[in-house]
Amino acid sequence: MTDIDQRALDSLSVAPGRDDAGQDKSIARRLEKNPESKDARLDNALDESMDASDPPASTQPSANEPAPSSGFDEEAERKLRDGG
């Protein structure tokens, strides 16, 4: 097997020689200052996503926020399942 030339790989890379892949550090700072900010979370998700990939999930809860309800009513579902 032939060794792969690292310089050749870097030349094909989106962000050669960079570990952060060109991410905007100001967005990370905004998110760190205010992790509850929906705008900062969305900007961060967009910054981390790749062009033409699936859109980021902007509905993911932050560490201090519960996931939004899907409308699932556990009691109503139990009554349907148990017949009454």
mmCIF file of C-alpha atoms in Angstrom:
data_model
loop_
_atom_site.group_PDB
_atom_site.id
_atom_site.type_symbol
_atom_site.label_atom_id
_atom_site.label_comp_id
_atom_site.label_asym_id
_atom_site.label_seq_id
_atom_site.Cartn_x
_atom_site.Cartn_y
_atom_site.Cartn_z
ATOM 1 C CA MET A 1 0.000 0.000 0.000
ATOM 2 C CA THR A 2 1.270 3.465 -0.874
ATOM 3 C CA ASP A 3 1.599 6.132 1.791
ATOM 4 C CA ILE A 4 -0.764 9.050 1.272
ATOM 5 C CA ASP A 5 0.876 12.446 0.824
ATOM 6 C CA GLN A 6 -0.593 14.673 3.560
ATOM 7 C CA ARG A 7 0.083 17.817 1.500
ATOM 8 C CA ALA A 8 -2.002 16.376 -1.321
ATOM 9 C CA LEU A 9 -4.860 15.683 1.080
ATOM 10 C CA ASP A 10 -4.632 19.217 2.497
ATOM 11 C CA SER A 11 -4.878 20.672 -0.989
ATOM 12 C CA LEU A 12 -8.216 18.870 -1.442
ATOM 13 C CA SER A 13 -9.519 19.929 1.956
ATOM 14 C CA VAL A 14 -12.195 22.598 2.405
ATOM 15 C CA ALA A 15 -10.031 24.347 4.982
ATOM 16 C CA PRO A 16 -6.451 23.132 4.521
ATOM 17 C CA GLY A 17 -4.395 23.002 7.699
ATOM 18 C CA ARG A 18 -7.205 24.265 9.937
ATOM 19 C CA ASP A 19 -8.778 22.309 12.757
ATOM 20 C CA ASP A 20 -11.849 24.553 13.014
ATOM 21 C CA ALA A 21 -12.914 24.163 9.350
ATOM 22 C CA GLY A 22 -13.358 27.919 9.095
ATOM 23 C CA GLN A 23 -15.956 28.225 11.834
ATOM 24 C CA ASP A 24 -16.807 31.720 13.044
ATOM 25 C CA LYS A 25 -15.428 32.114 16.562
ATOM 26 C CA SER A 26 -17.718 35.081 17.289
ATOM 27 C CA ILE A 27 -20.741 32.775 16.991
ATOM 28 C CA ALA A 28 -19.231 30.358 19.504
ATOM 29 C CA ARG A 29 -18.598 33.263 21.905
ATOM 30 C CA ARG A 30 -22.205 34.480 21.544
ATOM 31 C CA LEU A 31 -23.473 30.991 22.257
ATOM 32 C CA GLU A 32 -21.171 30.630 25.251
ATOM 33 C CA LYS A 33 -22.402 33.939 26.704
ATOM 34 C CA ASN A 34 -26.068 33.114 26.156
ATOM 35 C CA PRO A 35 -26.732 29.397 25.571
ATOM 36 C CA GLU A 36 -30.500 30.032 25.664
ATOM 37 C CA SER A 37 -30.397 32.360 22.642
ATOM 38 C CA LYS A 38 -32.277 30.697 19.779
ATOM 39 C CA ASP A 39 -30.513 32.956 17.274
ATOM 40 C CA ALA A 40 -27.059 32.053 18.581
ATOM 41 C CA ARG A 41 -27.943 28.339 18.622
ATOM 42 C CA LEU A 42 -29.243 28.502 15.048
ATOM 43 C CA ASP A 43 -26.196 30.469 13.859
ATOM 44 C CA ASN A 44 -23.945 27.896 15.501
ATOM 45 C CA ALA A 45 -25.822 24.981 13.912
ATOM 46 C CA LEU A 46 -25.643 26.657 10.500
ATOM 47 C CA ASP A 47 -21.940 27.381 10.967
ATOM 48 C CA GLU A 48 -21.277 23.722 11.787
ATOM 49 C CA SER A 49 -23.350 22.360 8.908
ATOM 50 C CA MET A 50 -22.033 21.637 5.453
ATOM 51 C CA ASP A 51 -23.443 23.386 2.394
ATOM 52 C CA ALA A 52 -26.153 21.325 0.677
ATOM 53 C CA SER A 53 -26.495 19.006 3.666
ATOM 54 C CA ASP A 54 -29.626 18.409 5.675
ATOM 55 C CA PRO A 55 -30.786 21.572 7.434
ATOM 56 C CA PRO A 56 -29.803 21.859 11.095
ATOM 57 C CA ALA A 57 -32.399 21.034 13.705
ATOM 58 C CA SER A 58 -33.110 24.405 15.251
ATOM 59 C CA THR A 59 -35.615 22.865 17.644
ATOM 60 C CA GLN A 60 -33.041 21.021 19.719
ATOM 61 C CA PRO A 61 -33.377 22.051 23.352
ATOM 62 C CA SER A 62 -30.541 23.718 25.156
ATOM 63 C CA ALA A 63 -29.146 22.238 28.342
ATOM 64 C CA ASN A 64 -31.606 24.139 30.549
ATOM 65 C CA GLU A 65 -34.732 23.835 28.419
ATOM 66 C CA PRO A 66 -37.013 20.812 28.070
ATOM 67 C CA ALA A 67 -37.803 19.521 24.606
ATOM 68 C CA PRO A 68 -40.958 21.055 23.166
ATOM 69 C CA SER A 69 -44.037 18.859 23.484
ATOM 70 C CA SER A 70 -45.218 16.951 20.458
ATOM 71 C CA GLY A 71 -48.742 17.052 21.823
ATOM 72 C CA PHE A 72 -48.505 13.478 23.124
ATOM 73 C CA ASP A 73 -50.993 12.980 25.940
ATOM 74 C CA GLU A 74 -49.873 9.984 27.961
ATOM 75 C CA GLU A 75 -53.114 9.726 29.943
ATOM 76 C CA ALA A 76 -55.317 9.847 26.813
ATOM 77 C CA GLU A 77 -53.141 7.234 25.125
ATOM 78 C CA ARG A 78 -53.354 4.979 28.190
ATOM 79 C CA LYS A 79 -57.159 5.237 28.186
ATOM 80 C CA LEU A 80 -57.294 4.345 24.480
ATOM 81 C CA ARG A 81 -54.982 1.405 25.023
ATOM 82 C CA ASP A 82 -56.873 0.129 28.071
ATOM 83 C CA GLY A 83 -60.311 0.687 26.546
ATOM 84 C CA GLY A 84 -61.592 3.291 28.825
#
